[in-house]
Coordinates of C-alpha atoms in Angstrom, one line a residue:
Chain A
X55 CA 0.0 0.1 0.0
X56 CA 1.4 3.5 -0.8
X57 CA 2.1 5.8 1.9
X58 CA 0.0 8.9 2.1
X59 CA 1.9 12.0 1.8
X60 CA 0.9 15.2 3.6
X61 CA 1.2 17.6 0.6
X62 CA 1.5 17.1 -3.2
X63 CA 2.1 20.2 -5.3
X64 CA 0.2 20.1 -8.7
X65 CA 2.0 22.6 -11.1
X66 CA -0.2 23.3 -14.0
X67 CA 1.7 24.4 -17.2
X68 CA -0.4 23.1 -19.9
X69 CA -1.9 26.3 -21.3
X70 CA -1.5 26.9 -25.1
X71 CA -0.1 30.5 -24.4
X72 CA -2.6 31.9 -26.9
X73 CA -2.2 35.5 -25.5
X74 CA 1.6 35.0 -25.5
X75 CA 1.5 34.7 -29.2
X76 CA 1.0 30.9 -29.3
X77 CA 4.4 30.2 -27.2
X78 CA 3.9 27.5 -24.7
X79 CA 4.7 29.6 -21.5
X80 CA 6.1 26.5 -19.5
X81 CA 9.3 26.7 -21.5
X82 CA 9.7 30.5 -22.0
X83 CA 13.2 31.2 -21.0
X84 CA 13.4 33.9 -18.3
X85 CA 16.9 34.9 -17.4
X86 CA 18.1 32.0 -19.5
X87 CA 15.8 29.5 -17.2
X88 CA 12.6 28.0 -18.4
X89 CA 9.5 29.5 -16.7
X90 CA 8.6 26.2 -15.3
X91 CA 11.8 25.7 -13.3
X92 CA 11.1 28.7 -11.1
X93 CA 8.0 27.5 -9.2
X94 CA 9.5 24.0 -9.4
X95 CA 12.5 25.1 -7.6
X96 CA 10.7 26.5 -4.8
X97 CA 8.4 23.3 -4.6
X98 CA 11.6 21.3 -4.7
X99 CA 13.2 23.4 -1.7
X100 CA 9.9 23.5 0.4
X101 CA 10.0 21.3 3.4
X102 CA 6.4 21.3 3.5
X103 CA 5.8 19.5 0.2
X104 CA 6.8 16.0 -0.4
X105 CA 6.0 15.5 -4.0
X106 CA 5.0 17.2 -7.3
X107 CA 3.2 16.5 -10.5
X108 CA 3.7 18.6 -13.6
X109 CA 1.1 19.1 -15.9
X110 CA 1.9 20.0 -19.4
X111 CA 0.6 20.0 -22.9
X112 CA 0.6 16.4 -24.4
X113 CA 3.2 17.0 -26.8
X114 CA 5.5 18.5 -24.2
X115 CA 5.6 15.6 -21.7
X116 CA 8.8 14.2 -22.9
X117 CA 10.6 17.6 -22.9
X118 CA 9.2 18.4 -19.3
X119 CA 10.7 14.9 -18.4
X120 CA 14.0 15.7 -19.7
X121 CA 14.0 19.1 -18.0
X122 CA 13.0 17.5 -14.6
X123 CA 15.9 15.1 -15.0
X124 CA 18.6 17.5 -16.1
X125 CA 17.7 19.8 -13.2
X126 CA 17.5 17.1 -10.6
X127 CA 13.8 18.0 -9.6
X128 CA 13.7 14.9 -7.7
X129 CA 10.3 15.4 -6.0
X130 CA 8.6 15.2 -9.2
X131 CA 6.6 12.0 -9.2
X132 CA 4.8 12.3 -12.5
X133 CA 4.7 14.4 -15.6
X134 CA 1.6 14.1 -17.2
X135 CA -0.5 15.6 -20.3
X136 CA -3.3 18.2 -19.4
X137 CA -6.4 18.5 -21.0
X138 CA -8.5 21.2 -23.1
X139 CA -9.2 23.5 -20.2
X140 CA -7.6 24.4 -16.9
X141 CA -10.0 22.1 -15.0
X142 CA -9.3 19.1 -17.3
X143 CA -5.5 19.6 -16.5
X144 CA -6.0 20.0 -12.9
X145 CA -8.1 16.8 -12.9
X146 CA -5.2 15.0 -14.9
X147 CA -2.7 16.1 -12.2
X148 CA -4.9 14.8 -9.4
X149 CA -5.2 11.6 -11.2
X150 CA -1.7 11.2 -11.7
X151 CA -0.5 12.3 -8.1
X152 CA 0.7 9.9 -5.4
X153 CA -1.8 9.6 -2.5
X154 CA -1.9 12.7 -0.1
X155 CA -4.1 14.3 2.4
X156 CA -3.5 17.9 1.0
X157 CA -2.9 19.1 -2.7
X158 CA -1.5 22.4 -3.6
X159 CA -2.4 23.6 -7.0
X160 CA -0.2 26.2 -8.6
X161 CA 0.0 27.9 -11.9
X162 CA 3.5 27.5 -13.4
X163 CA 2.8 31.0 -15.1
X164 CA 3.4 32.4 -11.6
X165 CA 7.1 31.9 -11.4
X166 CA 7.6 34.2 -8.2
X167 CA 6.0 31.6 -6.0
X168 CA 7.6 31.7 -2.5
X169 CA 7.9 29.4 0.5
X170 CA 5.9 31.9 2.5
X171 CA 3.0 31.5 0.0
X172 CA 3.0 27.8 0.5
X173 CA 3.2 28.0 4.1
X174 CA 0.4 30.6 4.5
X175 CA -1.7 28.4 2.1
X176 CA -1.4 25.3 4.1
X177 CA -2.0 27.1 7.4
X178 CA -5.3 28.7 6.0
X179 CA -6.5 25.7 4.4
X180 CA -6.2 23.7 7.7
X181 CA -9.2 25.4 8.8
X182 CA -11.9 24.9 6.2
X183 CA -10.2 22.6 3.8
X184 CA -9.9 25.1 1.0
X185 CA -7.8 28.2 0.9
X186 CA -6.9 30.5 -2.1
X187 CA -4.2 33.1 -2.2
X188 CA -5.7 36.4 -2.8
X189 CA -5.0 40.2 -2.8
X190 CA -7.5 43.0 -2.2
X191 CA -8.3 44.8 -5.5
X192 CA -6.6 48.1 -5.4
X193 CA -7.5 49.2 -8.8
X194 CA -10.8 50.5 -10.1
X195 CA -12.6 47.8 -12.0
X196 CA -15.2 48.6 -14.6
X197 CA -17.5 46.6 -16.7
X198 CA -17.1 47.2 -20.3
X199 CA -19.5 46.5 -23.2
X200 CA -18.9 46.4 -27.0
X201 CA -16.8 49.1 -28.6
X202 CA -14.9 49.7 -25.5
X203 CA -17.8 51.6 -23.9
X204 CA -17.7 51.6 -20.1
X205 CA -21.1 50.2 -18.7
X206 CA -20.4 50.5 -14.9
X207 CA -17.7 50.8 -12.1
X208 CA -17.9 48.0 -9.3
X209 CA -17.8 48.6 -5.8
X210 CA -14.5 47.0 -5.3
X211 CA -14.4 47.1 -1.5
X212 CA -15.2 43.5 -1.1
X213 CA -13.4 42.2 -4.2
X214 CA -10.2 40.2 -4.2
X215 CA -7.7 39.2 -7.1
X216 CA -7.2 35.5 -6.6
X217 CA -4.0 33.9 -7.3
X218 CA -2.3 30.4 -6.8
X219 CA -1.3 28.4 -4.7
X220 CA -4.9 27.3 -4.0
X221 CA -4.8 24.6 -1.4
X222 CA -7.2 21.8 -0.7
X223 CA -8.1 18.7 1.4
X224 CA -7.6 16.5 -1.6
X225 CA -10.7 14.6 -1.1
X226 CA -12.6 17.7 -1.2
X227 CA -11.2 18.9 -4.4
X228 CA -11.5 15.5 -5.9
X229 CA -15.4 15.3 -5.0
X230 CA -15.6 19.0 -6.4
X231 CA -14.3 18.2 -9.8
X232 CA -16.4 15.0 -9.9
X233 CA -19.8 16.6 -8.7
X234 CA -19.6 20.0 -10.4
X235 CA -21.5 20.3 -13.6
X236 CA -19.0 19.9 -16.6
X237 CA -17.6 22.9 -18.4
X238 CA -14.6 25.2 -17.7
X239 CA -14.3 26.9 -14.4
X240 CA -12.7 30.1 -13.3
X241 CA -10.4 28.3 -10.8
X242 CA -10.6 25.2 -8.7
X243 CA -12.2 27.1 -5.8
X244 CA -15.0 27.9 -7.8
X245 CA -15.7 24.4 -8.2
X246 CA -16.0 24.1 -4.4
X247 CA -18.1 27.3 -4.3
X248 CA -20.6 26.0 -6.7
X249 CA -21.3 23.0 -4.3
X250 CA -21.5 25.3 -1.3
X251 CA -18.1 24.2 0.2
X252 CA -16.5 26.9 2.3
X253 CA -13.3 28.4 0.7
X254 CA -11.3 31.0 2.5
X255 CA -8.7 33.5 1.1
X256 CA -5.4 34.0 2.4
X257 CA -2.9 36.6 1.9
X258 CA -1.2 36.4 -1.6
X259 CA 1.7 38.6 -2.6
X260 CA 1.5 41.4 -5.3
X261 CA 4.8 40.4 -6.7
X262 CA 3.3 36.6 -7.3
X263 CA 2.5 37.9 -11.0
X264 CA 1.2 35.7 -13.7
X265 CA 2.8 35.6 -16.8
X266 CA -0.1 36.2 -19.5
X267 CA 0.7 38.5 -22.3
X268 CA 4.4 39.3 -23.4
X269 CA 4.8 42.5 -21.5
X270 CA 4.4 40.6 -18.3
X271 CA 7.9 38.9 -19.0
X272 CA 9.5 42.0 -18.4
X273 CA 7.8 42.4 -15.0
X274 CA 8.8 38.9 -14.0
X275 CA 12.2 39.0 -15.4
X276 CA 12.8 42.2 -13.4
X277 CA 11.4 40.8 -10.1
X278 CA 13.2 37.5 -10.6
X279 CA 16.5 39.1 -11.3
X280 CA 16.1 40.9 -8.1
X281 CA 15.5 38.2 -6.1
X282 CA 18.5 36.3 -7.3
X283 CA 20.6 39.4 -6.6
X284 CA 19.5 39.6 -3.1
Chain B
X724 CA -7.1 86.9 -22.0
X725 CA -5.1 83.9 -21.3
X726 CA -4.6 81.5 -24.3
X727 CA -6.4 78.1 -24.2
X728 CA -3.9 75.3 -24.3
X729 CA -4.6 72.1 -26.0
X730 CA -3.8 69.7 -23.0
X731 CA -3.0 70.3 -19.4
X732 CA -2.0 67.5 -17.2
X733 CA -3.1 67.2 -13.6
X734 CA -0.9 65.1 -11.6
X735 CA -2.5 63.9 -8.5
X736 CA -0.3 63.0 -5.6
X737 CA -2.1 64.0 -2.5
X738 CA -2.8 60.9 -0.9
X739 CA -2.0 60.3 2.6
X740 CA -0.1 56.9 1.7
X741 CA -2.0 55.1 4.5
X742 CA -1.3 51.7 3.2
X743 CA 2.2 52.8 2.7
X744 CA 2.7 52.9 6.4
X745 CA 1.7 56.6 6.5
X746 CA 4.5 57.8 4.1
X747 CA 3.3 60.4 1.7
X748 CA 4.1 58.6 -1.8
X749 CA 4.8 61.7 -3.8
X750 CA 8.3 61.9 -2.2
X751 CA 9.3 58.3 -1.6
X752 CA 12.6 57.9 -3.3
X753 CA 12.9 55.3 -6.1
X754 CA 16.2 54.7 -7.3
X755 CA 17.2 57.9 -5.4
X756 CA 14.6 60.2 -7.0
X757 CA 11.1 61.0 -5.7
X758 CA 8.2 59.1 -7.1
X759 CA 6.4 62.2 -8.4
X760 CA 9.4 62.9 -10.6
X761 CA 8.9 59.9 -12.8
X762 CA 5.6 60.8 -14.2
X763 CA 6.4 64.6 -14.3
X764 CA 9.4 63.7 -16.4
X765 CA 7.2 61.9 -19.0
X766 CA 4.7 64.9 -18.9
X767 CA 7.7 67.4 -19.3
X768 CA 9.0 65.5 -22.4
X769 CA 5.7 65.0 -23.8
X770 CA 5.2 67.1 -26.9
X771 CA 1.4 66.7 -26.5
X772 CA 1.2 68.3 -23.0
X773 CA 1.6 72.1 -22.7
X774 CA 1.2 72.5 -19.1
X775 CA 0.9 70.6 -15.7
X776 CA -0.6 71.1 -12.4
X777 CA 0.7 69.0 -9.3
X778 CA -1.7 68.4 -6.6
X779 CA 0.0 67.4 -3.2
X780 CA -1.1 67.5 0.5
X781 CA -1.5 70.9 1.8
X782 CA 1.7 70.7 4.1
X783 CA 3.7 69.6 1.2
X784 CA 3.2 72.4 -1.4
X785 CA 6.4 74.2 -0.6
X786 CA 8.4 71.0 -0.8
X787 CA 6.9 70.2 -4.2
X788 CA 7.4 73.5 -5.3
X789 CA 11.1 73.4 -4.6
X790 CA 11.3 69.9 -6.2
X791 CA 9.8 71.3 -9.4
X792 CA 12.3 74.3 -9.5
X793 CA 15.4 72.1 -8.7
X794 CA 14.7 69.7 -11.4
X795 CA 13.5 72.3 -14.0
X796 CA 10.0 71.1 -14.6
X797 CA 9.4 74.2 -16.5
X798 CA 5.7 73.0 -17.7
X799 CA 4.3 73.1 -14.0
X800 CA 2.0 76.0 -14.0
X801 CA 0.8 75.3 -10.4
X802 CA 1.5 73.3 -7.4
X803 CA -1.8 73.2 -5.3
X804 CA -3.1 71.7 -2.3
X805 CA -5.4 68.6 -2.6
X806 CA -8.4 67.8 -0.6
X807 CA -9.6 65.1 1.7
X808 CA -10.6 62.7 -1.1
X809 CA -9.1 62.1 -4.5
X810 CA -12.3 63.8 -6.1
X811 CA -11.5 66.8 -4.2
X812 CA -7.9 66.8 -5.1
X813 CA -8.7 66.5 -8.9
X814 CA -11.2 69.4 -8.3
X815 CA -8.5 71.6 -6.9
X816 CA -6.2 70.9 -9.8
X817 CA -8.9 71.8 -12.2
X818 CA -9.4 74.9 -10.4
X819 CA -5.7 75.7 -10.5
X820 CA -5.0 74.6 -14.1
X821 CA -4.4 77.3 -16.9
X822 CA -7.6 77.1 -19.5
X823 CA -7.2 74.2 -21.7
X824 CA -9.5 72.2 -24.0
X825 CA -8.5 68.6 -22.5
X826 CA -7.2 67.6 -19.2
X827 CA -5.3 64.4 -18.5
X828 CA -5.5 63.1 -15.0
X829 CA -2.6 60.8 -13.8
X830 CA -1.9 59.5 -10.5
X831 CA 1.7 60.2 -9.5
X832 CA 1.7 57.0 -7.8
X833 CA 1.9 55.4 -11.3
X834 CA 5.5 56.2 -12.2
X835 CA 5.9 53.9 -15.2
X836 CA 3.6 56.4 -17.4
X837 CA 4.7 56.6 -21.0
X838 CA 4.5 58.8 -23.9
X839 CA 2.6 56.0 -25.7
X840 CA -0.2 56.1 -22.9
X841 CA -0.5 59.8 -23.3
X842 CA -0.9 59.5 -26.9
X843 CA -3.4 56.6 -26.8
X844 CA -5.4 58.5 -24.2
X845 CA -5.7 61.6 -26.1
X846 CA -6.4 59.9 -29.5
X847 CA -9.3 57.8 -27.6
X848 CA -10.9 60.8 -25.7
X849 CA -11.0 62.8 -29.1
X850 CA -14.0 60.4 -29.8
X851 CA -16.4 60.6 -26.7
X852 CA -14.8 63.3 -24.8
X853 CA -13.7 60.9 -22.0
X854 CA -11.3 58.0 -22.2
X855 CA -9.5 55.9 -19.4
X856 CA -6.6 53.4 -19.7
X857 CA -7.7 49.9 -19.0
X858 CA -6.5 46.4 -19.2
X859 CA -8.6 43.3 -19.3
X860 CA -8.9 41.4 -15.9
X861 CA -6.8 38.4 -16.6
X862 CA -7.1 36.9 -12.9
X863 CA -10.0 35.5 -11.4
X864 CA -11.9 38.0 -9.2
X865 CA -13.9 36.9 -5.9
X866 CA -16.3 38.8 -3.6
X867 CA -15.1 37.9 0.1
X868 CA -17.2 38.5 2.9
X869 CA -16.4 38.7 6.7
X870 CA -13.6 36.3 8.1
X871 CA -12.1 36.0 4.6
X872 CA -14.9 33.5 3.4
X873 CA -15.3 33.6 -0.3
X874 CA -18.8 34.5 -1.4
X875 CA -18.7 34.3 -5.2
X876 CA -16.5 34.4 -8.2
X877 CA -17.2 36.8 -10.8
X878 CA -17.5 36.5 -14.5
X879 CA -14.4 38.3 -15.4
X880 CA -14.9 38.1 -19.3
X881 CA -16.1 41.8 -19.5
X882 CA -14.3 43.3 -16.7
X883 CA -11.3 45.8 -16.9
X884 CA -8.8 47.0 -14.5
X885 CA -8.7 50.9 -14.8
X886 CA -5.5 52.8 -14.7
X887 CA -4.5 56.5 -15.3
X888 CA -4.2 58.5 -17.5
X889 CA -7.9 59.4 -17.8
X890 CA -8.4 61.9 -20.4
X891 CA -11.5 64.4 -20.5
X892 CA -12.8 67.2 -22.4
X893 CA -12.2 69.7 -19.7
X894 CA -15.8 71.1 -19.7
X895 CA -17.2 67.7 -19.5
X896 CA -15.1 66.7 -16.4
X897 CA -15.9 70.1 -14.7
X898 CA -19.4 69.7 -15.2
X899 CA -19.4 66.1 -13.9
X900 CA -17.7 67.3 -10.8
X901 CA -20.1 69.9 -10.3
X902 CA -23.2 68.0 -11.0
X903 CA -22.7 64.6 -9.4
X904 CA -23.8 64.2 -6.1
X905 CA -21.3 64.8 -3.6
X906 CA -19.1 62.1 -2.1
X907 CA -16.1 60.1 -3.1
X908 CA -15.9 58.5 -6.3
X909 CA -14.1 55.5 -7.6
X910 CA -12.3 57.5 -10.2
X911 CA -13.1 60.6 -12.3
X912 CA -14.8 58.5 -15.1
X913 CA -17.3 57.1 -12.5
X914 CA -18.6 60.8 -12.2
X915 CA -19.4 61.0 -15.8
X916 CA -20.8 57.5 -15.8
X917 CA -23.2 58.6 -12.8
X918 CA -24.5 61.2 -15.2
X919 CA -24.8 59.1 -18.2
X920 CA -21.9 60.7 -20.2
X921 CA -20.2 58.0 -22.5
X922 CA -16.8 57.0 -21.3
X923 CA -14.5 54.7 -23.4
X924 CA -11.5 52.6 -22.5
X925 CA -8.4 52.5 -24.3
X926 CA -5.5 50.1 -23.9
X927 CA -3.4 50.7 -20.7
X928 CA -0.3 48.9 -19.8
X929 CA 0.3 46.2 -17.4
X930 CA 3.5 47.6 -16.5
X931 CA 1.8 51.1 -15.5
X932 CA 1.7 49.8 -11.9
X933 CA 0.5 51.8 -9.1
X934 CA 2.2 52.1 -5.8
X935 CA 0.0 51.4 -3.0
X936 CA 1.5 48.9 -0.4
X937 CA 5.3 48.7 0.2
X938 CA 5.8 45.5 -1.7
X939 CA 4.8 47.5 -5.0
X940 CA 7.8 49.6 -4.6
X941 CA 10.1 46.6 -5.5
X942 CA 7.9 45.9 -8.4
X943 CA 8.3 49.6 -9.7
X944 CA 11.9 49.8 -8.9
X945 CA 12.7 46.8 -10.8
X946 CA 10.7 48.2 -13.8
X947 CA 12.2 51.7 -13.7
X948 CA 15.6 50.3 -13.2
X949 CA 15.4 48.4 -16.5
X950 CA 14.0 51.2 -18.3
X951 CA 16.8 53.5 -17.3
X952 CA 19.3 50.4 -18.4
X953 CA 17.6 50.2 -21.8

């Protein structure tokens, strides 16, 4: 019987990089190092995480495998192909992961992951079984209609921008994936929310930026080069 | 009779910096240079802007004046004290500004302003008389209740994060300030929206970051040091 680990990290990197001009983000070099390696390094070094699963596009499984071996990411228990949506990819990662009590889902497109974020996530999730990194919305948010016409300004006082890591009691996340109506979802927590399962937020980090469009690369490169320097 | 200029920039820097630990952001040194100077330099260099007004806290008018003189920001027509809310401060700037057809309102807390943003704003505003820089919301947004409990996930497909510059036909902004019910507002555009005046969005820049909390400083310092280097 396999041992049940405490925490397995699922690193999701199966996006098509459409808004990045069709470049697969996982392997985008930042300071000469593939994007995926940054969060993987933090997971590898974390005393709180025992194993990791990396989810990439089907055509890139071999490439990701080589990367993991070359760089000595010994915690990676599996590299598996993702699905058509982020939800499918997380599910694939759940299926491929070794047994654990907790799962920590993280988008590899957020390379500025830190040990503090992992710690805070696990602490917060121990309460309700589900916790997501989030920061208060500081900017004004507007709803925009056709042709760029502003339709309304939202009351932002209770709005939070959600990041990853998102940490879940594994069985809860598994059930949410199985019981939620099919279709894409905004994030994993939304699946739980739809079923009425309590989800709480914990303090994210504004530097935990997501690489979505090319101009984000400059931001992330700047942040990571400073971190290396310090 | 005074000449009517095309474009006057109102640089708003009158915030108390509460979330910055009570430090007045305008004078926060970034790479040894006060925050305010960054956007002021872009305005000074812009061939599209003829004059600028700087709005700071009442107690800092003299200090800002000295800064403007020392650094040779010759386009600054006035340094004036702000009010209790951002709305009051913009109004103070409008009252102090030399006559113009257009006003460009910019938060000095966004030091990564560029000439391209100014250009795009003026072009967009020439259509409806009011245009705000904005970027599509890429992150999931959740509404959070007491104790950090997630209450719902928003459909983000039509949501935009609004930045500055916000560009207005001056008379339109003036009327919106006068005719809107008193009280704070999310931004200047919201005053126009409340009166039914059409406002459009134009492409902002994800690097046009706002300094709100101390960790933003690292982000902005990293961006500005790269810009200097390039």
